[in-house]
mmCIF file of C-alpha atoms in Angstrom:
data_model
loop_
_atom_site.group_PDB
_atom_site.id
_atom_site.type_symbol
_atom_site.label_atom_id
_atom_site.label_comp_id
_atom_site.label_asym_id
_atom_site.label_seq_id
_atom_site.Cartn_x
_atom_site.Cartn_y
_atom_site.Cartn_z
ATOM 1 C CA MET A 158 -25.676 -9.897 -12.430
ATOM 2 C CA SER A 159 -25.341 -6.963 -14.844
ATOM 3 C CA ASP A 160 -22.815 -4.162 -14.452
ATOM 4 C CA GLU A 161 -25.625 -1.895 -13.304
ATOM 5 C CA GLU A 162 -26.447 -4.266 -10.434
ATOM 6 C CA LEU A 163 -22.887 -4.561 -9.100
ATOM 7 C CA GLU A 164 -22.568 -3.080 -5.652
ATOM 8 C CA PRO A 165 -20.005 -0.291 -5.355
ATOM 9 C CA ILE A 166 -16.778 -1.285 -3.600
ATOM 10 C CA GLU A 167 -16.652 0.223 -0.146
ATOM 11 C CA ILE A 168 -13.723 2.589 0.429
ATOM 12 C CA LEU A 169 -12.484 2.058 3.954
ATOM 13 C CA GLU A 170 -11.553 4.602 6.597
ATOM 14 C CA LEU A 171 -8.211 4.691 8.390
ATOM 15 C CA PRO A 172 -8.044 5.392 12.139
ATOM 16 C CA LEU A 173 -6.855 8.949 11.373
ATOM 17 C CA GLY A 174 -9.315 9.725 8.556
ATOM 18 C CA ASP A 175 -11.181 12.459 10.426
ATOM 19 C CA TRP A 176 -7.885 13.769 11.838
ATOM 20 C CA HIS A 177 -6.608 14.337 8.296
ATOM 21 C CA ARG A 178 -9.799 16.101 7.210
ATOM 22 C CA ALA A 179 -9.739 18.357 10.259
ATOM 23 C CA ARG A 180 -6.255 19.469 9.215
ATOM 24 C CA GLY A 181 -7.396 20.369 5.706
ATOM 25 C CA ALA A 182 -6.191 17.319 3.818
ATOM 26 C CA ARG A 183 -7.477 16.590 0.337
ATOM 27 C CA MET A 184 -8.516 12.950 0.465
ATOM 28 C CA VAL A 185 -8.321 10.415 -2.363
ATOM 29 C CA GLU A 186 -8.889 6.685 -2.714
ATOM 30 C CA PHE A 187 -5.660 4.684 -2.472
ATOM 31 C CA ALA A 188 -5.269 0.952 -1.817
ATOM 32 C CA GLY A 189 -8.959 0.757 -0.887
ATOM 33 C CA TYR A 190 -8.819 3.533 1.725
ATOM 34 C CA HIS A 191 -9.580 7.229 1.953
ATOM 35 C CA MET A 192 -6.109 8.735 2.291
ATOM 36 C CA PRO A 193 -4.605 12.261 2.316
ATOM 37 C CA ILE A 194 -2.916 13.205 -0.971
ATOM 38 C CA GLN A 195 -1.831 16.641 0.262
ATOM 39 C CA TYR A 196 -2.386 19.364 2.855
ATOM 40 C CA GLU A 197 -0.745 22.660 1.827
ATOM 41 C CA GLY A 198 0.757 21.369 -1.417
ATOM 42 C CA ILE A 199 3.028 18.581 -2.629
ATOM 43 C CA MET A 200 6.046 20.799 -3.358
ATOM 44 C CA ALA A 201 5.983 22.511 0.052
ATOM 45 C CA GLU A 202 5.413 19.232 1.900
ATOM 46 C CA HIS A 203 8.239 17.519 0.016
ATOM 47 C CA LEU A 204 10.749 20.257 0.809
ATOM 48 C CA TRP A 205 9.597 20.485 4.447
ATOM 49 C CA THR A 206 10.317 16.780 4.892
ATOM 50 C CA ARG A 207 13.781 17.067 3.328
ATOM 51 C CA GLU A 208 14.652 19.919 5.716
ATOM 52 C CA ASN A 209 12.598 19.223 8.864
ATOM 53 C CA ALA A 210 10.267 16.315 9.710
ATOM 54 C CA GLY A 211 7.115 15.064 8.027
ATOM 55 C CA LEU A 212 4.460 12.819 9.563
ATOM 56 C CA PHE A 213 2.945 10.258 7.180
ATOM 57 C CA ASP A 214 -0.040 8.026 7.873
ATOM 58 C CA VAL A 215 0.777 4.605 6.389
ATOM 59 C CA SER A 216 -1.843 2.686 8.344
ATOM 60 C CA HIS A 217 -3.149 1.143 5.119
ATOM 61 C CA MET A 218 -0.112 -1.130 5.091
ATOM 62 C CA GLY A 219 -0.427 -4.635 6.482
ATOM 63 C CA GLN A 220 1.203 -5.360 9.835
ATOM 64 C CA LEU A 221 1.655 -9.096 10.304
ATOM 65 C CA MET A 222 3.224 -11.232 13.017
ATOM 66 C CA LEU A 223 4.490 -14.661 11.979
ATOM 67 C CA SER A 224 5.100 -16.971 14.916
ATOM 68 C CA GLY A 225 5.742 -20.616 15.567
ATOM 69 C CA GLU A 226 8.752 -22.895 15.516
ATOM 70 C CA GLY A 227 10.647 -22.604 12.232
ATOM 71 C CA ALA A 228 8.917 -19.412 11.076
ATOM 72 C CA ALA A 229 12.136 -17.899 9.685
ATOM 73 C CA ASP A 230 13.112 -21.050 7.784
ATOM 74 C CA ALA A 231 9.600 -21.341 6.379
ATOM 75 C CA LEU A 232 9.536 -17.720 5.234
ATOM 76 C CA GLU A 233 12.914 -18.167 3.548
ATOM 77 C CA LYS A 234 11.273 -20.484 1.006
ATOM 78 C CA LEU A 235 9.248 -17.473 -0.190
ATOM 79 C CA VAL A 236 11.826 -14.654 0.053
ATOM 80 C CA PRO A 237 15.511 -14.442 -1.008
ATOM 81 C CA GLY A 238 16.767 -12.811 2.194
ATOM 82 C CA ASP A 239 18.661 -14.372 5.104
ATOM 83 C CA ILE A 240 15.821 -14.203 7.634
ATOM 84 C CA SER A 241 17.055 -16.884 10.047
ATOM 85 C CA ALA A 242 20.218 -14.840 10.717
ATOM 86 C CA LEU A 243 18.267 -11.788 11.894
ATOM 87 C CA LYS A 244 18.997 -10.907 15.497
ATOM 88 C CA GLU A 245 16.236 -9.565 17.721
ATOM 89 C CA GLY A 246 15.540 -5.929 16.884
ATOM 90 C CA ARG A 247 17.148 -6.096 13.434
ATOM 91 C CA MET A 248 15.286 -5.611 10.152
ATOM 92 C CA ARG A 249 15.687 -6.690 6.554
ATOM 93 C CA TYR A 250 14.125 -5.491 3.314
ATOM 94 C CA SER A 251 12.996 -8.449 1.238
ATOM 95 C CA LEU A 252 10.772 -9.563 -1.614
ATOM 96 C CA LEU A 253 7.849 -11.978 -1.610
ATOM 97 C CA LEU A 254 8.299 -14.213 -4.661
ATOM 98 C CA ASP A 255 5.889 -16.361 -6.633
ATOM 99 C CA GLU A 256 6.878 -19.862 -7.742
ATOM 100 C CA ASP A 257 8.597 -18.480 -10.845
ATOM 101 C CA GLY A 258 10.554 -15.787 -8.969
ATOM 102 C CA GLY A 259 8.274 -12.905 -9.923
ATOM 103 C CA ILE A 260 7.833 -10.210 -7.271
ATOM 104 C CA LEU A 261 4.497 -10.376 -5.446
ATOM 105 C CA ASP A 262 5.442 -7.599 -3.013
ATOM 106 C CA ASP A 263 8.348 -5.918 -1.292
ATOM 107 C CA LEU A 264 8.276 -5.997 2.479
ATOM 108 C CA MET A 265 10.148 -5.400 5.725
ATOM 109 C CA VAL A 266 10.899 -8.249 8.132
ATOM 110 C CA THR A 267 11.940 -7.620 11.751
ATOM 111 C CA ALA A 268 12.937 -10.197 14.357
ATOM 112 C CA THR A 269 10.995 -9.543 17.580
ATOM 113 C CA PRO A 270 10.503 -11.466 20.835
ATOM 114 C CA MET A 271 7.006 -12.396 19.622
ATOM 115 C CA GLY A 272 8.029 -13.624 16.168
ATOM 116 C CA LEU A 273 8.682 -12.065 12.774
ATOM 117 C CA TYR A 274 7.031 -8.671 12.348
ATOM 118 C CA VAL A 275 6.328 -8.234 8.631
ATOM 119 C CA VAL A 276 5.054 -5.035 7.009
ATOM 120 C CA VAL A 277 3.541 -5.434 3.541
ATOM 121 C CA ASN A 278 2.080 -2.981 1.040
ATOM 122 C CA GLY A 279 -1.529 -1.952 1.541
ATOM 123 C CA ALA A 280 -2.635 -2.469 -2.061
ATOM 124 C CA VAL A 281 -1.748 -6.175 -1.993
ATOM 125 C CA LYS A 282 -1.884 -7.054 1.709
ATOM 126 C CA TRP A 283 -4.901 -9.338 1.347
ATOM 127 C CA ASP A 284 -3.214 -11.174 -1.538
ATOM 128 C CA ASP A 285 -0.025 -11.452 0.531
ATOM 129 C CA ILE A 286 -1.895 -12.847 3.528
ATOM 130 C CA GLY A 287 -3.632 -15.397 1.312
ATOM 131 C CA PHE A 288 -0.336 -16.398 -0.292
ATOM 132 C CA LEU A 289 1.368 -16.779 3.085
ATOM 133 C CA ARG A 290 -1.521 -18.857 4.453
ATOM 134 C CA GLU A 291 -1.288 -21.138 1.421
ATOM 135 C CA TYR A 292 2.476 -21.612 1.364
ATOM 136 C CA LEU A 293 3.576 -21.425 5.006
ATOM 137 C CA PRO A 294 3.195 -24.588 7.108
ATOM 138 C CA ASP A 295 0.122 -24.886 9.295
ATOM 139 C CA GLU A 296 2.327 -24.666 12.385
ATOM 140 C CA ILE A 297 3.110 -21.031 11.560
ATOM 141 C CA THR A 298 0.556 -18.577 12.932
ATOM 142 C CA ILE A 299 -0.174 -15.449 10.874
ATOM 143 C CA ASN A 300 -1.619 -12.639 12.963
ATOM 144 C CA HIS A 301 -2.898 -9.663 10.961
ATOM 145 C CA MET A 302 -2.611 -6.810 13.449
ATOM 146 C CA ASP A 303 -5.432 -4.752 12.006
ATOM 147 C CA ASP A 304 -6.044 -3.109 15.386
ATOM 148 C CA ARG A 305 -2.853 -1.067 14.997
ATOM 149 C CA ALA A 306 -2.052 2.090 13.034
ATOM 150 C CA LEU A 307 1.321 2.827 11.433
ATOM 151 C CA LEU A 308 2.879 6.306 11.338
ATOM 152 C CA ALA A 309 6.117 7.312 9.633
ATOM 153 C CA LEU A 310 8.081 10.315 10.899
ATOM 154 C CA GLN A 311 10.691 11.223 8.289
ATOM 155 C CA GLY A 312 13.323 13.915 7.870
ATOM 156 C CA PRO A 313 16.591 15.169 9.374
ATOM 157 C CA LYS A 314 14.828 16.584 12.446
ATOM 158 C CA ALA A 315 12.625 13.525 13.032
ATOM 159 C CA VAL A 316 14.847 12.226 15.824
ATOM 160 C CA ASP A 317 14.751 15.553 17.695
ATOM 161 C CA ALA A 318 10.962 15.691 17.582
ATOM 162 C CA LEU A 319 10.322 12.036 18.419
ATOM 163 C CA LEU A 320 12.831 12.020 21.281
ATOM 164 C CA ARG A 321 10.746 14.621 23.148
ATOM 165 C CA VAL A 322 7.665 12.431 22.812
ATOM 166 C CA VAL A 323 9.228 8.967 23.187
ATOM 167 C CA PRO A 324 12.445 8.969 25.260
ATOM 168 C CA GLY A 325 15.186 6.601 24.157
ATOM 169 C CA VAL A 326 14.474 6.339 20.432
ATOM 170 C CA ASP A 327 17.786 8.003 19.589
ATOM 171 C CA ALA A 328 19.490 4.737 20.591
ATOM 172 C CA LEU A 329 18.212 3.102 17.402
ATOM 173 C CA PHE A 330 20.270 3.032 14.225
ATOM 174 C CA PHE A 331 19.063 2.469 10.653
ATOM 175 C CA MET A 332 17.204 -0.845 10.254
ATOM 176 C CA GLU A 333 16.936 -1.413 13.998
ATOM 177 C CA ALA A 334 13.712 -1.605 15.989
ATOM 178 C CA GLY A 335 12.454 -2.025 19.511
ATOM 179 C CA SER A 336 9.645 -1.621 22.003
ATOM 180 C CA PHE A 337 9.169 1.792 23.628
ATOM 181 C CA PHE A 338 6.670 3.359 25.990
ATOM 182 C CA TRP A 339 4.762 6.593 25.490
ATOM 183 C CA GLY A 340 2.367 8.469 27.731
ATOM 184 C CA PRO A 341 1.969 8.894 31.487
ATOM 185 C CA LYS A 342 4.155 6.715 33.709
ATOM 186 C CA SER A 343 1.045 5.442 35.454
ATOM 187 C CA ASP A 344 -0.382 4.006 32.236
ATOM 188 C CA PRO A 345 2.196 4.029 29.404
ATOM 189 C CA GLU A 346 1.271 2.785 25.950
ATOM 190 C CA PRO A 347 3.642 0.308 24.249
ATOM 191 C CA LEU A 348 4.872 1.281 20.786
ATOM 192 C CA TRP A 349 6.950 -0.714 18.309
ATOM 193 C CA ILE A 350 9.362 1.698 16.608
ATOM 194 C CA SER A 351 11.890 1.123 13.843
ATOM 195 C CA ARG A 352 14.476 3.534 12.465
ATOM 196 C CA SER A 353 13.460 3.156 8.841
ATOM 197 C CA GLY A 354 11.222 4.654 6.189
ATOM 198 C CA TYR A 355 10.769 5.218 2.476
ATOM 199 C CA THR A 356 11.927 8.765 1.767
ATOM 200 C CA GLY A 357 15.717 8.394 1.761
ATOM 201 C CA GLU A 358 15.875 10.500 4.925
ATOM 202 C CA ASP A 359 16.542 9.508 8.509
ATOM 203 C CA GLY A 360 13.308 8.650 10.225
ATOM 204 C CA PHE A 361 11.102 6.227 12.107
ATOM 205 C CA GLU A 362 8.054 4.033 11.599
ATOM 206 C CA ILE A 363 5.810 3.751 14.648
ATOM 207 C CA SER A 364 3.266 0.983 15.219
ATOM 208 C CA VAL A 365 0.639 2.190 17.673
ATOM 209 C CA PRO A 366 -2.767 0.839 18.778
ATOM 210 C CA ALA A 367 -5.357 2.395 16.466
ATOM 211 C CA SER A 368 -7.252 3.730 19.471
ATOM 212 C CA HIS A 369 -4.227 5.856 20.426
ATOM 213 C CA ALA A 370 -3.160 6.965 16.938
ATOM 214 C CA LYS A 371 -4.858 10.370 17.099
ATOM 215 C CA ALA A 372 -3.261 11.282 20.426
ATOM 216 C CA LEU A 373 0.169 10.251 19.179
ATOM 217 C CA ALA A 374 -0.265 12.170 15.912
ATOM 218 C CA ASP A 375 -1.311 15.249 17.909
ATOM 219 C CA ALA A 376 1.720 14.915 20.177
ATOM 220 C CA LEU A 377 4.083 14.643 17.213
ATOM 221 C CA CYS A 378 2.538 17.523 15.277
ATOM 222 C CA ALA A 379 2.795 19.697 18.408
ATOM 223 C CA GLN A 380 6.564 19.631 17.828
ATOM 224 C CA ALA A 381 7.795 22.641 15.849
ATOM 225 C CA GLU A 382 9.724 20.458 13.385
ATOM 226 C CA VAL A 383 6.714 18.336 12.373
ATOM 227 C CA LYS A 384 3.951 18.807 9.807
ATOM 228 C CA PRO A 385 1.543 16.207 8.390
ATOM 229 C CA ILE A 386 2.488 15.152 4.869
ATOM 230 C CA GLY A 387 0.351 13.510 2.182
ATOM 231 C CA LEU A 388 0.805 10.690 -0.309
ATOM 232 C CA GLY A 389 1.806 13.056 -3.103
ATOM 233 C CA ALA A 390 5.006 14.140 -1.389
ATOM 234 C CA ARG A 391 5.663 10.587 -0.190
ATOM 235 C CA ASP A 392 5.758 9.520 -3.841
ATOM 236 C CA SER A 393 8.103 12.305 -4.987
ATOM 237 C CA LEU A 394 10.376 11.733 -1.976
ATOM 238 C CA ARG A 395 10.719 7.982 -2.611
ATOM 239 C CA LEU A 396 11.259 8.573 -6.350
ATOM 240 C CA GLU A 397 14.158 10.965 -5.666
ATOM 241 C CA ALA A 398 15.560 8.339 -3.284
ATOM 242 C CA GLY A 399 15.424 5.745 -6.083
ATOM 243 C CA LEU A 400 13.032 3.535 -4.117
ATOM 244 C CA PRO A 401 10.562 1.422 -6.123
ATOM 245 C CA LEU A 402 6.797 1.541 -5.644
ATOM 246 C CA TYR A 403 5.168 -1.869 -5.776
ATOM 247 C CA GLY A 404 2.549 -2.182 -8.498
ATOM 248 C CA HIS A 405 4.457 0.322 -10.618
ATOM 249 C CA ASP A 406 8.216 -0.326 -10.549
ATOM 250 C CA MET A 407 7.772 -3.902 -9.333
ATOM 251 C CA ASN A 408 5.205 -6.592 -10.139
ATOM 252 C CA PRO A 409 5.120 -10.366 -10.795
ATOM 253 C CA GLU A 410 6.404 -9.828 -14.341
ATOM 254 C CA PHE A 411 9.861 -8.921 -12.987
ATOM 255 C CA ASP A 412 12.348 -10.816 -10.836
ATOM 256 C CA PRO A 413 14.636 -9.153 -8.248
ATOM 257 C CA VAL A 414 17.591 -8.873 -10.642
ATOM 258 C CA GLU A 415 15.514 -7.145 -13.306
ATOM 259 C CA ALA A 416 14.025 -4.874 -10.615
ATOM 260 C CA ASN A 417 17.514 -3.683 -9.596
ATOM 261 C CA ALA A 418 17.010 -5.327 -6.199
ATOM 262 C CA SER A 419 19.830 -7.869 -6.236
ATOM 263 C CA PHE A 420 20.984 -6.423 -2.899
ATOM 264 C CA ALA A 421 17.951 -8.145 -1.334
ATOM 265 C CA ILE A 422 19.355 -11.570 -2.261
ATOM 266 C CA SER A 423 21.549 -12.418 0.713
ATOM 267 C CA LYS A 424 24.964 -14.037 0.266
ATOM 268 C CA ARG A 425 23.958 -17.338 1.863
ATOM 269 C CA ARG A 426 20.832 -17.561 -0.267
ATOM 270 C CA ARG A 427 22.881 -16.979 -3.440
ATOM 271 C CA GLU A 428 25.045 -19.929 -2.454
ATOM 272 C CA GLU A 429 22.298 -22.255 -1.250
ATOM 273 C CA GLY A 430 19.196 -21.242 -3.256
ATOM 274 C CA GLY A 431 16.081 -22.877 -1.876
ATOM 275 C CA PHE A 432 13.679 -19.969 -2.458
ATOM 276 C CA ASN A 433 10.916 -19.507 -5.017
ATOM 277 C CA GLY A 434 12.313 -18.930 -8.510
ATOM 278 C CA ALA A 435 15.899 -19.529 -7.363
ATOM 279 C CA ASP A 436 16.991 -21.127 -10.657
ATOM 280 C CA ARG A 437 15.721 -18.188 -12.724
ATOM 281 C CA ILE A 438 17.060 -15.569 -10.314
ATOM 282 C CA LEU A 439 20.518 -17.088 -9.787
ATOM 283 C CA LYS A 440 20.875 -17.510 -13.562
ATOM 284 C CA ALA A 441 20.028 -13.812 -14.023
ATOM 285 C CA LEU A 442 22.610 -12.915 -11.375
ATOM 286 C CA ALA A 443 25.266 -14.933 -13.179
ATOM 287 C CA GLN A 444 24.445 -14.000 -16.774
ATOM 288 C CA GLY A 445 22.726 -10.643 -16.389
ATOM 289 C CA PRO A 446 19.035 -9.877 -16.971
ATOM 290 C CA ALA A 447 17.501 -9.136 -20.359
ATOM 291 C CA GLN A 448 16.056 -5.899 -18.964
ATOM 292 C CA LYS A 449 16.576 -3.818 -15.862
ATOM 293 C CA LEU A 450 15.041 -0.998 -13.839
ATOM 294 C CA VAL A 451 17.057 2.222 -14.136
ATOM 295 C CA GLY A 452 16.756 5.898 -13.300
ATOM 296 C CA PHE A 453 16.414 8.675 -15.871
ATOM 297 C CA ALA A 454 17.249 12.345 -15.869
ATOM 298 C CA VAL A 455 14.738 14.114 -18.116
ATOM 299 C CA ASN A 456 15.770 16.947 -20.427
ATOM 300 C CA GLY A 457 13.562 20.031 -20.253
ATOM 301 C CA LYS A 458 10.610 20.665 -17.967
ATOM 302 C CA MET A 459 8.040 18.159 -19.231
ATOM 303 C CA PRO A 460 7.601 15.213 -16.813
ATOM 304 C CA VAL A 461 7.399 11.733 -18.261
ATOM 305 C CA ARG A 462 4.803 9.507 -16.629
ATOM 306 C CA GLU A 463 4.175 5.833 -16.064
ATOM 307 C CA GLY A 464 3.482 3.948 -19.288
ATOM 308 C CA ALA A 465 5.443 6.233 -21.609
ATOM 309 C CA PRO A 466 7.404 4.128 -24.125
ATOM 310 C CA VAL A 467 11.196 4.490 -24.200
ATOM 311 C CA TYR A 468 13.061 4.442 -27.515
ATOM 312 C CA ALA A 469 16.593 4.045 -28.793
ATOM 313 C CA GLN A 470 16.272 5.819 -32.148
ATOM 314 C CA ASP A 471 13.226 4.183 -33.804
ATOM 315 C CA GLY A 472 13.018 1.025 -31.736
ATOM 316 C CA GLN A 473 11.184 0.728 -28.432
ATOM 317 C CA VAL A 474 13.537 -0.621 -25.757
ATOM 318 C CA GLY A 475 11.467 -0.163 -22.612
ATOM 319 C CA SER A 476 8.890 1.889 -20.741
ATOM 320 C CA ILE A 477 8.549 4.302 -17.841
ATOM 321 C CA THR A 478 7.183 2.933 -14.549
ATOM 322 C CA SER A 479 7.390 6.074 -12.359
ATOM 323 C CA GLY A 480 8.013 9.700 -13.187
ATOM 324 C CA GLY A 481 7.376 13.257 -12.119
ATOM 325 C CA PHE A 482 8.913 16.540 -11.074
ATOM 326 C CA ALA A 483 11.548 16.174 -8.337
ATOM 327 C CA PRO A 484 11.429 19.228 -6.043
ATOM 328 C CA SER A 485 14.837 18.619 -4.456
ATOM 329 C CA VAL A 486 16.458 17.974 -7.841
ATOM 330 C CA GLY A 487 14.660 20.873 -9.510
ATOM 331 C CA ALA A 488 13.849 18.888 -12.637
ATOM 332 C CA PRO A 489 11.760 15.947 -13.861
ATOM 333 C CA ILE A 490 13.085 12.457 -13.149
ATOM 334 C CA ALA A 491 11.825 8.961 -13.863
ATOM 335 C CA MET A 492 12.398 5.249 -13.438
ATOM 336 C CA GLY A 493 11.681 2.507 -15.911
ATOM 337 C CA TYR A 494 12.739 -0.766 -17.504
ATOM 338 C CA VAL A 495 14.968 -0.895 -20.549
ATOM 339 C CA ALA A 496 16.836 -3.629 -22.404
ATOM 340 C CA SER A 497 20.151 -4.354 -20.690
ATOM 341 C CA GLN A 498 22.370 -2.976 -23.450
ATOM 342 C CA HIS A 499 20.851 0.453 -22.783
ATOM 343 C CA THR A 500 21.337 0.490 -18.983
ATOM 344 C CA PRO A 501 24.837 2.053 -18.596
ATOM 345 C CA VAL A 502 24.753 5.439 -16.843
ATOM 346 C CA GLY A 503 24.936 8.235 -19.402
ATOM 347 C CA THR A 504 23.085 6.364 -22.158
ATOM 348 C CA LYS A 505 20.854 8.714 -24.178
ATOM 349 C CA LEU A 506 17.319 7.515 -24.936
ATOM 350 C CA GLU A 507 13.947 9.102 -25.661
ATOM 351 C CA ALA A 508 10.472 8.853 -24.169
ATOM 352 C CA GLU A 509 7.313 9.598 -26.079
ATOM 353 C CA VAL A 510 5.043 12.078 -24.293
ATOM 354 C CA ARG A 511 1.873 13.348 -25.997
ATOM 355 C CA GLY A 512 3.257 12.438 -29.397
ATOM 356 C CA LYS A 513 6.570 14.211 -28.823
ATOM 357 C CA ARG A 514 9.999 12.789 -28.048
ATOM 358 C CA VAL A 515 11.669 13.821 -24.764
ATOM 359 C CA VAL A 516 15.381 13.124 -24.265
ATOM 360 C CA LEU A 517 16.297 10.882 -21.322
ATOM 361 C CA THR A 518 19.700 10.136 -19.850
ATOM 362 C CA VAL A 519 20.190 6.987 -17.793
ATOM 363 C CA ALA A 520 21.151 8.220 -14.312
ATOM 364 C CA ALA A 521 22.677 6.622 -11.242
ATOM 365 C CA LEU A 522 20.261 5.848 -8.402
ATOM 366 C CA PRO A 523 19.465 7.388 -6.006
ATOM 367 C CA PHE A 524 18.932 10.823 -7.519
ATOM 368 C CA ILE A 525 19.816 12.402 -4.169
ATOM 369 C CA PRO A 526 21.983 10.852 -1.430
ATOM 370 C CA HIS A 527 20.367 8.789 1.307
ATOM 371 C CA HIS A 528 20.747 10.194 4.810
ATOM 372 C CA TYR A 529 20.251 7.101 6.941
ATOM 373 C CA HIS A 530 21.607 7.007 10.497
ATOM 374 C CA ARG A 531 23.799 3.934 10.161
ATOM 375 C CA ARG A 532 25.781 2.115 12.825
ATOM 376 C CA GLY A 533 29.270 2.706 11.461
ATOM 377 C CA LYS A 534 28.633 0.753 8.271
ATOM 378 C CA ALA A 535 25.753 -0.675 6.271
ATOM 379 C CA LEU A 536 23.964 -3.420 8.184
#
């Protein structure tokens, strides 16, 4: 078949596609779906979320339920986190690893009464499902819950707004989740809600049947604190929070130590190993990686973008993986990989942008403080 005869790839619709358009969203293709990039503007939406509450449609992400005897132990062969120790209603950020320890995806795992609820990135969810089917034992059932939408309500006033719609959610702390009911007492709709998100702010992620997503989005946006927010602001918010975007700041080329995600390797797993790529990863933990993901403050007003080479004098020592203007910082920022000798905070480097050199300074992550609602101490 020639290139001319190839059928165009169908771009899929999310349950809230028409809802976004009716609210004036500019739609783009992302992860195989039509998704809102912005409504009134990225800068305004970013700042609104930092000060109030923003509603994000993240229904493109994969919602999976792993069930069956030994599901946690089986998953631990593929991720470096302590999954078997998770108590019901507790969550853990982890990394799906290939046989060599390269990162296939980053994901969230929650222990529920039904099994392990796993949320994976939309761009690679089909690859993740295929990988899990191949490497998990046949006794483990993988249910792709594609009949559910996923909404994220983020910002310092998120709890005030959501509490009016779903009573009881204020009982959750960061990285906790539970089942809640919404709607008339005669026929309430079950929701699965976690106190989590990817903006660095307090907030919630809400799994809702796709058939009820519009009504829930309407109810949330009827609250004075809430506006719908697009993908553009979601990206600038997570970048300021120092949170990596899979496919950009993480991919199979890098292991968790290189990706500055050593925190995802639980203490027991460091001692016992037994996960994909453990030899490579534990060696990197002990000896240090050859390269590492770091943050950069950017001198001047010119943003540096993904792919820009990073130099120490005349020699290239790395490259940018994410970059852009940071509304809450008031300046351009970036993330990227550089050789380990250039990773100390304060190190001066340069990026090449349009044939010109732009001065970078290695910066501590996150660029702005996280505002998670923790239970006394980090869980």
